Amino acid sequence: KQEVTQIPAALSVPEGENLVLNCSFTDSAIYNLQWFRQDPGKGLTSLLLIQSSQREQTSGRLNASLDKSSGRSTLYIAASQPGDSATYLCALGAGNMLTFGGGTRLMVKP
Amino acid sequence: DGGITQSPKYLFRKEGQNVTLSCEQNLNHDAMYWYRQDPGQGLRLIYYSQIVNDFQKGDIAEGYSVSREKKESFPLTVTSAQKNPTAFYLCASSISAGLAKNIQYFGAGTRLSVL
């Protein structure tokens, strides 16, 4: 059974810092990997989707990478802003299911 | 204004009561899903539906039931058999079956608490 782990569970950084969020998984037989953002008490917003044949995807200040051989994905956020404060979740797509990690709660301080 | 609408935003359940959470989408998506999120944790799949009149159990279906009579609607009933229903419930949809290949779009969620 797929297990998805996100470390750290919480992260606090000063504004302007570049940062990396980590996602590790146990089964490399996946269709894709998605990164989502969740604001407190709200639903999820899809940030980036990486297909299993791809190595990375970029959107603005966000860059996500996928290394299936090591079972890892990273979400890189450049020049962080207070508006980036949220919980970030990764999810692995395989079979008919998405399996989610527990999320990293990010706080960017002004 | 396209999207997924969940209602109510907050819901309270009494002991032994069944409650129904609403999820409506106007994105013309075939597939719909229900997830449960507990504090500080990721999402766990309760049920999903790839097409009208068809649905499948996810990882934690016990104590829940669903129906899919219309493409736009996928209500979730939390039955009295669900002994620990307090959680945040999220509904999602995607364009088609083969859900893992498509981006899922999420509603704003319903927070269910037990009185």
mmCIF file with all atom_site columns, C-alpha atoms in Angstrom:
data_model
loop_
_atom_site.group_PDB
_atom_site.id
_atom_site.type_symbol
_atom_site.label_atom_id
_atom_site.label_alt_id
_atom_site.label_comp_id
_atom_site.label_asym_id
_atom_site.label_entity_id
_atom_site.label_seq_id
_atom_site.pdbx_PDB_ins_code
_atom_site.Cartn_x
_atom_site.Cartn_y
_atom_site.Cartn_z
_atom_site.occupancy
_atom_site.B_iso_or_equiv
_atom_site.pdbx_formal_charge
_atom_site.auth_seq_id
_atom_site.auth_comp_id
_atom_site.auth_asym_id
_atom_site.auth_atom_id
_atom_site.pdbx_PDB_model_num
ATOM 1   C CA . LYS A 1 1   ? 0.000   0.000  0.000   1.00 0.00 ? 1   LYS A CA 1
ATOM 2   C CA . GLN A 1 2   ? 1.252   3.448  -0.957  1.00 0.00 ? 2   GLN A CA 1
ATOM 3   C CA . GLU A 1 3   ? 2.501   5.561  1.938   1.00 0.00 ? 3   GLU A CA 1
ATOM 4   C CA . VAL A 1 4   ? 3.196   9.255  1.476   1.00 0.00 ? 4   VAL A CA 1
ATOM 5   C CA . THR A 1 5   ? 5.221   11.268 3.989   1.00 0.00 ? 5   THR A CA 1
ATOM 6   C CA . GLN A 1 6   ? 5.756   15.002 4.117   1.00 0.00 ? 6   GLN A CA 1
ATOM 7   C CA . ILE A 1 7   ? 8.543   16.456 6.233   1.00 0.00 ? 7   ILE A CA 1
ATOM 8   C CA . PRO A 1 8   ? 8.625   18.828 7.995   1.00 0.00 ? 8   PRO A CA 1
ATOM 9   C CA . ALA A 1 9   ? 5.061   18.956 9.307   1.00 0.00 ? 9   ALA A CA 1
ATOM 10  C CA . ALA A 1 10  ? 5.451   22.690 9.919   1.00 0.00 ? 10  ALA A CA 1
ATOM 11  C CA . LEU A 1 11  ? 7.867   25.343 8.714   1.00 0.00 ? 11  LEU A CA 1
ATOM 12  C CA . SER A 1 12  ? 8.317   29.017 9.550   1.00 0.00 ? 12  SER A CA 1
ATOM 13  C CA . VAL A 1 13  ? 10.529  31.242 7.405   1.00 0.00 ? 13  VAL A CA 1
ATOM 14  C CA . PRO A 1 14  ? 11.134  34.984 6.970   1.00 0.00 ? 14  PRO A CA 1
ATOM 15  C CA . GLU A 1 15  ? 9.760   36.681 3.894   1.00 0.00 ? 15  GLU A CA 1
ATOM 16  C CA . GLY A 1 16  ? 11.983  36.499 0.815   1.00 0.00 ? 16  GLY A CA 1
ATOM 17  C CA . GLU A 1 17  ? 13.566  33.174 1.636   1.00 0.00 ? 17  GLU A CA 1
ATOM 18  C CA . ASN A 1 18  ? 13.714  30.362 -0.920  1.00 0.00 ? 18  ASN A CA 1
ATOM 19  C CA . LEU A 1 19  ? 12.413  27.116 0.508   1.00 0.00 ? 19  LEU A CA 1
ATOM 20  C CA . VAL A 1 20  ? 11.913  23.446 -0.299  1.00 0.00 ? 20  VAL A CA 1
ATOM 21  C CA . LEU A 1 21  ? 9.071   21.204 0.807   1.00 0.00 ? 21  LEU A CA 1
ATOM 22  C CA . ASN A 1 22  ? 9.608   17.457 0.689   1.00 0.00 ? 22  ASN A CA 1
ATOM 23  C CA . CYS A 1 23  ? 7.349   14.553 -0.206  1.00 0.00 ? 23  CYS A CA 1
ATOM 24  C CA . SER A 1 24  ? 8.435   10.913 -0.116  1.00 0.00 ? 24  SER A CA 1
ATOM 25  C CA . PHE A 1 25  ? 6.517   7.840  -1.233  1.00 0.00 ? 25  PHE A CA 1
ATOM 26  C CA . THR A 1 26  ? 6.990   4.085  -1.032  1.00 0.00 ? 26  THR A CA 1
ATOM 27  C CA . ASP A 1 27  ? 5.565   2.808  -4.357  1.00 0.00 ? 27  ASP A CA 1
ATOM 28  C CA . SER A 1 28  ? 6.991   4.226  -7.588  1.00 0.00 ? 28  SER A CA 1
ATOM 29  C CA . ALA A 1 29  ? 4.211   2.745  -9.756  1.00 0.00 ? 29  ALA A CA 1
ATOM 30  C CA . ILE A 1 30  ? 2.345   6.032  -10.119 1.00 0.00 ? 30  ILE A CA 1
ATOM 31  C CA . TYR A 1 31  ? 0.557   7.937  -12.891 1.00 0.00 ? 31  TYR A CA 1
ATOM 32  C CA . ASN A 1 32  ? 1.337   11.362 -11.538 1.00 0.00 ? 32  ASN A CA 1
ATOM 33  C CA . LEU A 1 33  ? 2.086   13.498 -8.530  1.00 0.00 ? 33  LEU A CA 1
ATOM 34  C CA . GLN A 1 34  ? 0.215   16.643 -7.588  1.00 0.00 ? 34  GLN A CA 1
ATOM 35  C CA . TRP A 1 35  ? 0.977   19.460 -5.208  1.00 0.00 ? 35  TRP A CA 1
ATOM 36  C CA . PHE A 1 36  ? -1.983  21.225 -3.605  1.00 0.00 ? 36  PHE A CA 1
ATOM 37  C CA . ARG A 1 37  ? -2.371  24.302 -1.439  1.00 0.00 ? 37  ARG A CA 1
ATOM 38  C CA . GLN A 1 38  ? -4.946  24.443 1.378   1.00 0.00 ? 38  GLN A CA 1
ATOM 39  C CA . ASP A 1 39  ? -5.813  27.625 3.232   1.00 0.00 ? 39  ASP A CA 1
ATOM 40  C CA . PRO A 1 40  ? -7.234  27.233 6.772   1.00 0.00 ? 40  PRO A CA 1
ATOM 41  C CA . GLY A 1 41  ? -10.759 25.815 6.723   1.00 0.00 ? 41  GLY A CA 1
ATOM 42  C CA . LYS A 1 42  ? -10.868 25.779 2.936   1.00 0.00 ? 42  LYS A CA 1
ATOM 43  C CA . GLY A 1 43  ? -10.699 23.300 0.108   1.00 0.00 ? 43  GLY A CA 1
ATOM 44  C CA . LEU A 1 44  ? -7.643  22.367 -1.950  1.00 0.00 ? 44  LEU A CA 1
ATOM 45  C CA . THR A 1 45  ? -6.231  24.235 -4.912  1.00 0.00 ? 45  THR A CA 1
ATOM 46  C CA . SER A 1 46  ? -4.095  22.307 -7.396  1.00 0.00 ? 46  SER A CA 1
ATOM 47  C CA . LEU A 1 47  ? -0.703  23.990 -7.884  1.00 0.00 ? 47  LEU A CA 1
ATOM 48  C CA . LEU A 1 48  ? 1.246   21.629 -10.111 1.00 0.00 ? 48  LEU A CA 1
ATOM 49  C CA . LEU A 1 49  ? 0.716   18.225 -11.717 1.00 0.00 ? 49  LEU A CA 1
ATOM 50  C CA . ILE A 1 50  ? 3.713   16.135 -12.792 1.00 0.00 ? 50  ILE A CA 1
ATOM 51  C CA . GLN A 1 51  ? 3.062   13.127 -14.988 1.00 0.00 ? 51  GLN A CA 1
ATOM 52  C CA . SER A 1 52  ? 5.130   10.022 -14.207 1.00 0.00 ? 52  SER A CA 1
ATOM 53  C CA . SER A 1 53  ? 7.178   10.495 -17.388 1.00 0.00 ? 53  SER A CA 1
ATOM 54  C CA . GLN A 1 54  ? 8.148   14.048 -16.419 1.00 0.00 ? 54  GLN A CA 1
ATOM 55  C CA . ARG A 1 55  ? 10.898  15.255 -14.110 1.00 0.00 ? 55  ARG A CA 1
ATOM 56  C CA . GLU A 1 56  ? 9.582   18.676 -13.172 1.00 0.00 ? 56  GLU A CA 1
ATOM 57  C CA . GLN A 1 57  ? 6.931   21.332 -13.667 1.00 0.00 ? 57  GLN A CA 1
ATOM 58  C CA . THR A 1 58  ? 7.109   25.079 -13.124 1.00 0.00 ? 58  THR A CA 1
ATOM 59  C CA . SER A 1 59  ? 4.467   27.691 -12.464 1.00 0.00 ? 59  SER A CA 1
ATOM 60  C CA . GLY A 1 60  ? 5.610   31.196 -11.560 1.00 0.00 ? 60  GLY A CA 1
ATOM 61  C CA . ARG A 1 61  ? 7.662   31.034 -8.366  1.00 0.00 ? 61  ARG A CA 1
ATOM 62  C CA . LEU A 1 62  ? 6.879   27.337 -7.897  1.00 0.00 ? 62  LEU A CA 1
ATOM 63  C CA . ASN A 1 63  ? 8.895   24.426 -9.207  1.00 0.00 ? 63  ASN A CA 1
ATOM 64  C CA . ALA A 1 64  ? 8.060   20.803 -8.496  1.00 0.00 ? 64  ALA A CA 1
ATOM 65  C CA . SER A 1 65  ? 10.362  17.882 -9.214  1.00 0.00 ? 65  SER A CA 1
ATOM 66  C CA . LEU A 1 66  ? 9.748   14.157 -9.319  1.00 0.00 ? 66  LEU A CA 1
ATOM 67  C CA . ASP A 1 67  ? 12.313  11.379 -8.841  1.00 0.00 ? 67  ASP A CA 1
ATOM 68  C CA . LYS A 1 68  ? 10.498  8.049  -8.967  1.00 0.00 ? 68  LYS A CA 1
ATOM 69  C CA . SER A 1 69  ? 13.652  5.989  -8.480  1.00 0.00 ? 69  SER A CA 1
ATOM 70  C CA . SER A 1 70  ? 14.243  7.539  -5.058  1.00 0.00 ? 70  SER A CA 1
ATOM 71  C CA . GLY A 1 71  ? 10.558  7.948  -4.238  1.00 0.00 ? 71  GLY A CA 1
ATOM 72  C CA . ARG A 1 72  ? 10.806  11.695 -3.757  1.00 0.00 ? 72  ARG A CA 1
ATOM 73  C CA . SER A 1 73  ? 9.268   14.935 -4.887  1.00 0.00 ? 73  SER A CA 1
ATOM 74  C CA . THR A 1 74  ? 10.153  18.464 -3.880  1.00 0.00 ? 74  THR A CA 1
ATOM 75  C CA . LEU A 1 75  ? 8.233   21.719 -4.149  1.00 0.00 ? 75  LEU A CA 1
ATOM 76  C CA . TYR A 1 76  ? 10.537  24.713 -4.437  1.00 0.00 ? 76  TYR A CA 1
ATOM 77  C CA . ILE A 1 77  ? 9.116   28.134 -3.610  1.00 0.00 ? 77  ILE A CA 1
ATOM 78  C CA . ALA A 1 78  ? 11.250  31.086 -4.647  1.00 0.00 ? 78  ALA A CA 1
ATOM 79  C CA . ALA A 1 79  ? 11.247  34.435 -2.868  1.00 0.00 ? 79  ALA A CA 1
ATOM 80  C CA . SER A 1 80  ? 8.541   33.440 -0.383  1.00 0.00 ? 80  SER A CA 1
ATOM 81  C CA . GLN A 1 81  ? 5.794   35.924 0.524   1.00 0.00 ? 81  GLN A CA 1
ATOM 82  C CA . PRO A 1 82  ? 3.372   36.132 3.477   1.00 0.00 ? 82  PRO A CA 1
ATOM 83  C CA . GLY A 1 83  ? 0.601   35.205 1.034   1.00 0.00 ? 83  GLY A CA 1
ATOM 84  C CA . ASP A 1 84  ? 2.284   31.823 0.551   1.00 0.00 ? 84  ASP A CA 1
ATOM 85  C CA . SER A 1 85  ? 1.336   30.892 4.121   1.00 0.00 ? 85  SER A CA 1
ATOM 86  C CA . ALA A 1 86  ? -0.839  27.782 3.885   1.00 0.00 ? 86  ALA A CA 1
ATOM 87  C CA . THR A 1 87  ? -0.677  24.003 4.121   1.00 0.00 ? 87  THR A CA 1
ATOM 88  C CA . TYR A 1 88  ? 0.902   22.260 1.160   1.00 0.00 ? 88  TYR A CA 1
ATOM 89  C CA . LEU A 1 89  ? -0.118  18.701 0.355   1.00 0.00 ? 89  LEU A CA 1
ATOM 90  C CA . CYS A 1 90  ? 1.345   16.260 -2.129  1.00 0.00 ? 90  CYS A CA 1
ATOM 91  C CA . ALA A 1 91  ? -0.757  13.469 -3.606  1.00 0.00 ? 91  ALA A CA 1
ATOM 92  C CA . LEU A 1 92  ? 0.243   10.417 -5.626  1.00 0.00 ? 92  LEU A CA 1
ATOM 93  C CA . GLY A 1 93  ? -2.054  9.198  -8.384  1.00 0.00 ? 93  GLY A CA 1
ATOM 94  C CA . ALA A 1 94  ? -2.122  5.439  -9.069  1.00 0.00 ? 94  ALA A CA 1
ATOM 95  C CA . GLY A 1 95  ? -4.848  3.002  -10.055 1.00 0.00 ? 95  GLY A CA 1
ATOM 96  C CA . ASN A 1 96  ? -8.094  4.792  -9.342  1.00 0.00 ? 96  ASN A CA 1
ATOM 97  C CA . MET A 1 97  ? -6.917  6.678  -6.290  1.00 0.00 ? 97  MET A CA 1
ATOM 98  C CA . LEU A 1 98  ? -5.043  9.674  -5.033  1.00 0.00 ? 98  LEU A CA 1
ATOM 99  C CA . THR A 1 99  ? -3.016  9.050  -1.876  1.00 0.00 ? 99  THR A CA 1
ATOM 100 C CA . PHE A 1 100 ? -2.257  12.168 0.135   1.00 0.00 ? 100 PHE A CA 1
ATOM 101 C CA . GLY A 1 101 ? 0.574   13.070 2.445   1.00 0.00 ? 101 GLY A CA 1
ATOM 102 C CA . GLY A 1 102 ? -0.151  14.715 5.788   1.00 0.00 ? 102 GLY A CA 1
ATOM 103 C CA . GLY A 1 103 ? 0.918   18.139 4.543   1.00 0.00 ? 103 GLY A CA 1
ATOM 104 C CA . THR A 1 104 ? 3.447   20.792 5.520   1.00 0.00 ? 104 THR A CA 1
ATOM 105 C CA . ARG A 1 105 ? 2.067   23.865 7.259   1.00 0.00 ? 105 ARG A CA 1
ATOM 106 C CA . LEU A 1 106 ? 4.049   26.886 6.024   1.00 0.00 ? 106 LEU A CA 1
ATOM 107 C CA . MET A 1 107 ? 4.200   30.251 7.740   1.00 0.00 ? 107 MET A CA 1
ATOM 108 C CA . VAL A 1 108 ? 6.012   33.096 5.973   1.00 0.00 ? 108 VAL A CA 1
ATOM 109 C CA . LYS A 1 109 ? 6.678   35.978 8.358   1.00 0.00 ? 109 LYS A CA 1
ATOM 110 C CA . PRO A 1 110 ? 6.762   39.584 7.077   1.00 0.00 ? 110 PRO A CA 1
ATOM 111 C CA . ASP B 2 1   ? -19.564 31.002 -11.927 1.00 0.00 ? 1   ASP B CA 1
ATOM 112 C CA . GLY B 2 2   ? -18.317 27.463 -12.416 1.00 0.00 ? 2   GLY B CA 1
ATOM 113 C CA . GLY B 2 3   ? -17.136 25.211 -9.670  1.00 0.00 ? 3   GLY B CA 1
ATOM 114 C CA . ILE B 2 4   ? -18.019 22.842 -6.884  1.00 0.00 ? 4   ILE B CA 1
ATOM 115 C CA . THR B 2 5   ? -20.450 23.859 -4.174  1.00 0.00 ? 5   THR B CA 1
ATOM 116 C CA . GLN B 2 6   ? -20.602 22.097 -0.844  1.00 0.00 ? 6   GLN B CA 1
ATOM 117 C CA . SER B 2 7   ? -23.300 22.754 1.728   1.00 0.00 ? 7   SER B CA 1
ATOM 118 C CA . PRO B 2 8   ? -23.699 23.365 4.522   1.00 0.00 ? 8   PRO B CA 1
ATOM 119 C CA . LYS B 2 9   ? -20.382 24.856 5.589   1.00 0.00 ? 9   LYS B CA 1
ATOM 120 C CA . TYR B 2 10  ? -20.919 23.687 9.182   1.00 0.00 ? 10  TYR B CA 1
ATOM 121 C CA . LEU B 2 11  ? -23.063 20.762 10.315  1.00 0.00 ? 11  LEU B CA 1
ATOM 122 C CA . PHE B 2 12  ? -23.827 19.298 13.705  1.00 0.00 ? 12  PHE B CA 1
ATOM 123 C CA . ARG B 2 13  ? -24.933 15.733 14.260  1.00 0.00 ? 13  ARG B CA 1
ATOM 124 C CA . LYS B 2 14  ? -26.760 14.346 17.253  1.00 0.00 ? 14  LYS B CA 1
ATOM 125 C CA . GLU B 2 15  ? -26.136 10.849 18.568  1.00 0.00 ? 15  GLU B CA 1
ATOM 126 C CA . GLY B 2 16  ? -27.799 8.212  16.373  1.00 0.00 ? 16  GLY B CA 1
ATOM 127 C CA . GLN B 2 17  ? -28.673 10.678 13.636  1.00 0.00 ? 17  GLN B CA 1
ATOM 128 C CA . ASN B 2 18  ? -27.962 10.373 9.915   1.00 0.00 ? 18  ASN B CA 1
ATOM 129 C CA . VAL B 2 19  ? -26.855 13.565 8.180   1.00 0.00 ? 19  VAL B CA 1
ATOM 130 C CA . THR B 2 20  ? -26.379 14.335 4.501   1.00 0.00 ? 20  THR B CA 1
ATOM 131 C CA . LEU B 2 21  ? -23.703 16.561 3.011   1.00 0.00 ? 21  LEU B CA 1
ATOM 132 C CA . SER B 2 22  ? -24.406 18.134 -0.345  1.00 0.00 ? 22  SER B CA 1
ATOM 133 C CA . CYS B 2 23  ? -21.984 18.414 -3.265  1.00 0.00 ? 23  CYS B CA 1
ATOM 134 C CA . GLU B 2 24  ? -22.962 19.987 -6.596  1.00 0.00 ? 24  GLU B CA 1
ATOM 135 C CA . GLN B 2 25  ? -20.735 20.719 -9.588  1.00 0.00 ? 25  GLN B CA 1
ATOM 136 C CA . ASN B 2 26  ? -21.408 22.608 -12.806 1.00 0.00 ? 26  ASN B CA 1
ATOM 137 C CA . LEU B 2 27  ? -18.123 21.715 -14.487 1.00 0.00 ? 27  LEU B CA 1
ATOM 138 C CA . ASN B 2 28  ? -19.680 18.874 -16.512 1.00 0.00 ? 28  ASN B CA 1
ATOM 139 C CA . HIS B 2 29  ? -17.227 16.473 -14.889 1.00 0.00 ? 29  HIS B CA 1
ATOM 140 C CA . ASP B 2 30  ? -17.932 12.740 -15.001 1.00 0.00 ? 30  ASP B CA 1
ATOM 141 C CA . ALA B 2 31  ? -16.014 11.774 -11.860 1.00 0.00 ? 31  ALA B CA 1
ATOM 142 C CA . MET B 2 32  ? -16.739 12.899 -8.293  1.00 0.00 ? 32  MET B CA 1
ATOM 143 C CA . TYR B 2 33  ? -15.160 12.037 -4.948  1.00 0.00 ? 33  TYR B CA 1
ATOM 144 C CA . TRP B 2 34  ? -15.617 12.396 -1.212  1.00 0.00 ? 34  TRP B CA 1
ATOM 145 C CA . TYR B 2 35  ? -12.664 12.744 1.162   1.00 0.00 ? 35  TYR B CA 1
ATOM 146 C CA . ARG B 2 36  ? -12.366 13.013 4.903   1.00 0.00 ? 36  ARG B CA 1
ATOM 147 C CA . GLN B 2 37  ? -9.654  15.157 6.535   1.00 0.00 ? 37  GLN B CA 1
ATOM 148 C CA . ASP B 2 38  ? -8.782  14.916 10.218  1.00 0.00 ? 38  ASP B CA 1
ATOM 149 C CA . PRO B 2 39  ? -6.782  17.676 11.949  1.00 0.00 ? 39  PRO B CA 1
ATOM 150 C CA . GLY B 2 40  ? -3.160  17.820 10.831  1.00 0.00 ? 40  GLY B CA 1
ATOM 151 C CA . GLN B 2 41  ? -3.632  14.926 8.434   1.00 0.00 ? 41  GLN B CA 1
ATOM 152 C CA . GLY B 2 42  ? -3.976  14.381 4.733   1.00 0.00 ? 42  GLY B CA 1
ATOM 153 C CA . LEU B 2 43  ? -7.139  13.394 2.920   1.00 0.00 ? 43  LEU B CA 1
ATOM 154 C CA . ARG B 2 44  ? -8.590  9.886  2.905   1.00 0.00 ? 44  ARG B CA 1
ATOM 155 C CA . LEU B 2 45  ? -10.950 8.697  0.183   1.00 0.00 ? 45  LEU B CA 1
ATOM 156 C CA . ILE B 2 46  ? -14.441 7.681  1.317   1.00 0.00 ? 46  ILE B CA 1
ATOM 157 C CA . TYR B 2 47  ? -16.264 7.027  -1.964  1.00 0.00 ? 47  TYR B CA 1
ATOM 158 C CA . TYR B 2 48  ? -15.878 7.928  -5.602  1.00 0.00 ? 48  TYR B CA 1
ATOM 159 C CA . SER B 2 49  ? -18.090 7.826  -8.673  1.00 0.00 ? 49  SER B CA 1
ATOM 160 C CA . GLN B 2 50  ? -16.850 7.621  -12.241 1.00 0.00 ? 50  GLN B CA 1
ATOM 161 C CA . ILE B 2 51  ? -20.261 7.896  -13.881 1.00 0.00 ? 51  ILE B CA 1
ATOM 162 C CA . VAL B 2 52  ? -23.927 8.409  -13.044 1.00 0.00 ? 52  VAL B CA 1
ATOM 163 C CA . ASN B 2 53  ? -25.541 5.531  -11.123 1.00 0.00 ? 53  ASN B CA 1
ATOM 164 C CA . ASP B 2 54  ? -22.175 4.011  -10.297 1.00 0.00 ? 54  ASP B CA 1
ATOM 165 C CA . PHE B 2 55  ? -19.891 4.465  -7.300  1.00 0.00 ? 55  PHE B CA 1
ATOM 166 C CA . GLN B 2 56  ? -17.024 2.656  -5.585  1.00 0.00 ? 56  GLN B CA 1
ATOM 167 C CA . LYS B 2 57  ? -15.794 2.423  -2.000  1.00 0.00 ? 57  LYS B CA 1
ATOM 168 C CA . GLY B 2 58  ? -12.583 4.132  -1.052  1.00 0.00 ? 58  GLY B CA 1
ATOM 169 C CA . ASP B 2 59  ? -10.328 3.398  1.908   1.00 0.00 ? 59  ASP B CA 1
ATOM 170 C CA . ILE B 2 60  ? -12.751 4.387  4.673   1.00 0.00 ? 60  ILE B CA 1
ATOM 171 C CA . ALA B 2 61  ? -16.306 3.758  3.372   1.00 0.00 ? 61  ALA B CA 1
ATOM 172 C CA . GLU B 2 62  ? -17.684 2.127  6.523   1.00 0.00 ? 62  GLU B CA 1
ATOM 173 C CA . GLY B 2 63  ? -20.420 4.235  8.120   1.00 0.00 ? 63  GLY B CA 1
ATOM 174 C CA . TYR B 2 64  ? -20.983 6.309  4.975   1.00 0.00 ? 64  TYR B CA 1
ATOM 175 C CA . SER B 2 65  ? -23.273 6.030  1.963   1.00 0.00 ? 65  SER B CA 1
ATOM 176 C CA . VAL B 2 66  ? -23.552 7.916  -1.334  1.00 0.00 ? 66  VAL B CA 1
ATOM 177 C CA . SER B 2 67  ? -25.758 8.181  -4.409  1.00 0.00 ? 67  SER B CA 1
ATOM 178 C CA . ARG B 2 68  ? -25.130 9.477  -7.922  1.00 0.00 ? 68  ARG B CA 1
ATOM 179 C CA . GLU B 2 69  ? -28.517 9.954  -9.576  1.00 0.00 ? 69  GLU B CA 1
ATOM 180 C CA . LYS B 2 70  ? -27.455 13.046 -11.493 1.00 0.00 ? 70  LYS B CA 1
ATOM 181 C CA . LYS B 2 71  ? -24.137 13.979 -13.068 1.00 0.00 ? 71  LYS B CA 1
ATOM 182 C CA . GLU B 2 72  ? -24.021 17.237 -11.135 1.00 0.00 ? 72  GLU B CA 1
ATOM 183 C CA . SER B 2 73  ? -24.734 15.860 -7.673  1.00 0.00 ? 73  SER B CA 1
ATOM 184 C CA . PHE B 2 74  ? -22.971 13.427 -5.329  1.00 0.00 ? 74  PHE B CA 1
ATOM 185 C CA . PRO B 2 75  ? -24.433 13.631 -1.797  1.00 0.00 ? 75  PRO B CA 1
ATOM 186 C CA . LEU B 2 76  ? -22.731 11.906 1.134   1.00 0.00 ? 76  LEU B CA 1
ATOM 187 C CA . THR B 2 77  ? -24.713 10.512 4.063   1.00 0.00 ? 77  THR B CA 1
ATOM 188 C CA . VAL B 2 78  ? -22.917 10.045 7.356   1.00 0.00 ? 78  VAL B CA 1
ATOM 189 C CA . THR B 2 79  ? -24.861 7.310  9.089   1.00 0.00 ? 79  THR B CA 1
ATOM 190 C CA . SER B 2 80  ? -25.214 6.529  12.786  1.00 0.00 ? 80  SER B CA 1
ATOM 191 C CA . ALA B 2 81  ? -22.839 3.607  12.184  1.00 0.00 ? 81  ALA B CA 1
ATOM 192 C CA . GLN B 2 82  ? -19.985 6.078  11.784  1.00 0.00 ? 82  GLN B CA 1
ATOM 193 C CA . LYS B 2 83  ? -18.846 6.363  15.403  1.00 0.00 ? 83  LYS B CA 1
ATOM 194 C CA . ASN B 2 84  ? -16.282 9.107  14.923  1.00 0.00 ? 84  ASN B CA 1
ATOM 195 C CA . PRO B 2 85  ? -17.740 11.457 12.310  1.00 0.00 ? 85  PRO B CA 1
ATOM 196 C CA . THR B 2 86  ? -16.136 14.698 13.481  1.00 0.00 ? 86  THR B CA 1
ATOM 197 C CA . ALA B 2 87  ? -13.936 15.834 10.579  1.00 0.00 ? 87  ALA B CA 1
ATOM 198 C CA . PHE B 2 88  ? -13.648 18.143 7.599   1.00 0.00 ? 88  PHE B CA 1
ATOM 199 C CA . TYR B 2 89  ? -15.307 16.651 4.500   1.00 0.00 ? 89  TYR B CA 1
ATOM 200 C CA . LEU B 2 90  ? -14.168 17.605 1.023   1.00 0.00 ? 90  LEU B CA 1
ATOM 201 C CA . CYS B 2 91  ? -15.860 16.892 -2.286  1.00 0.00 ? 91  CYS B CA 1
ATOM 202 C CA . ALA B 2 92  ? -13.918 16.915 -5.563  1.00 0.00 ? 92  ALA B CA 1
ATOM 203 C CA . SER B 2 93  ? -14.504 16.296 -9.241  1.00 0.00 ? 93  SER B CA 1
ATOM 204 C CA . SER B 2 94  ? -12.411 15.574 -12.315 1.00 0.00 ? 94  SER B CA 1
ATOM 205 C CA . ILE B 2 95  ? -13.099 15.521 -16.029 1.00 0.00 ? 95  ILE B CA 1
ATOM 206 C CA . SER B 2 96  ? -13.281 11.800 -16.528 1.00 0.00 ? 96  SER B CA 1
ATOM 207 C CA . ALA B 2 97  ? -12.714 8.351  -15.178 1.00 0.00 ? 97  ALA B CA 1
ATOM 208 C CA . GLY B 2 98  ? -9.148  7.169  -14.703 1.00 0.00 ? 98  GLY B CA 1
ATOM 209 C CA . LEU B 2 99  ? -9.167  9.656  -11.888 1.00 0.00 ? 99  LEU B CA 1
ATOM 210 C CA . ALA B 2 100 ? -5.518  9.508  -11.096 1.00 0.00 ? 100 ALA B CA 1
ATOM 211 C CA . LYS B 2 101 ? -4.689  10.984 -14.510 1.00 0.00 ? 101 LYS B CA 1
ATOM 212 C CA . ASN B 2 102 ? -6.821  14.075 -14.121 1.00 0.00 ? 102 ASN B CA 1
ATOM 213 C CA . ILE B 2 103 ? -6.586  17.146 -11.958 1.00 0.00 ? 103 ILE B CA 1
ATOM 214 C CA . GLN B 2 104 ? -9.175  17.133 -9.221  1.00 0.00 ? 104 GLN B CA 1
ATOM 215 C CA . TYR B 2 105 ? -11.038 20.316 -8.336  1.00 0.00 ? 105 TYR B CA 1
ATOM 216 C CA . PHE B 2 106 ? -12.206 20.722 -4.762  1.00 0.00 ? 106 PHE B CA 1
ATOM 217 C CA . GLY B 2 107 ? -15.121 22.337 -2.995  1.00 0.00 ? 107 GLY B CA 1
ATOM 218 C CA . ALA B 2 108 ? -14.712 24.527 0.098   1.00 0.00 ? 108 ALA B CA 1
ATOM 219 C CA . GLY B 2 109 ? -15.599 21.714 2.488   1.00 0.00 ? 109 GLY B CA 1
ATOM 220 C CA . THR B 2 110 ? -18.113 20.917 5.215   1.00 0.00 ? 110 THR B CA 1
ATOM 221 C CA . ARG B 2 111 ? -17.048 20.772 8.843   1.00 0.00 ? 111 ARG B CA 1
ATOM 222 C CA . LEU B 2 112 ? -19.069 18.143 10.735  1.00 0.00 ? 112 LEU B CA 1
ATOM 223 C CA . SER B 2 113 ? -19.175 18.050 14.511  1.00 0.00 ? 113 SER B CA 1
ATOM 224 C CA . VAL B 2 114 ? -20.988 15.818 16.988  1.00 0.00 ? 114 VAL B CA 1
ATOM 225 C CA . LEU B 2 115 ? -23.238 17.414 19.627  1.00 0.00 ? 115 LEU B CA 1
#
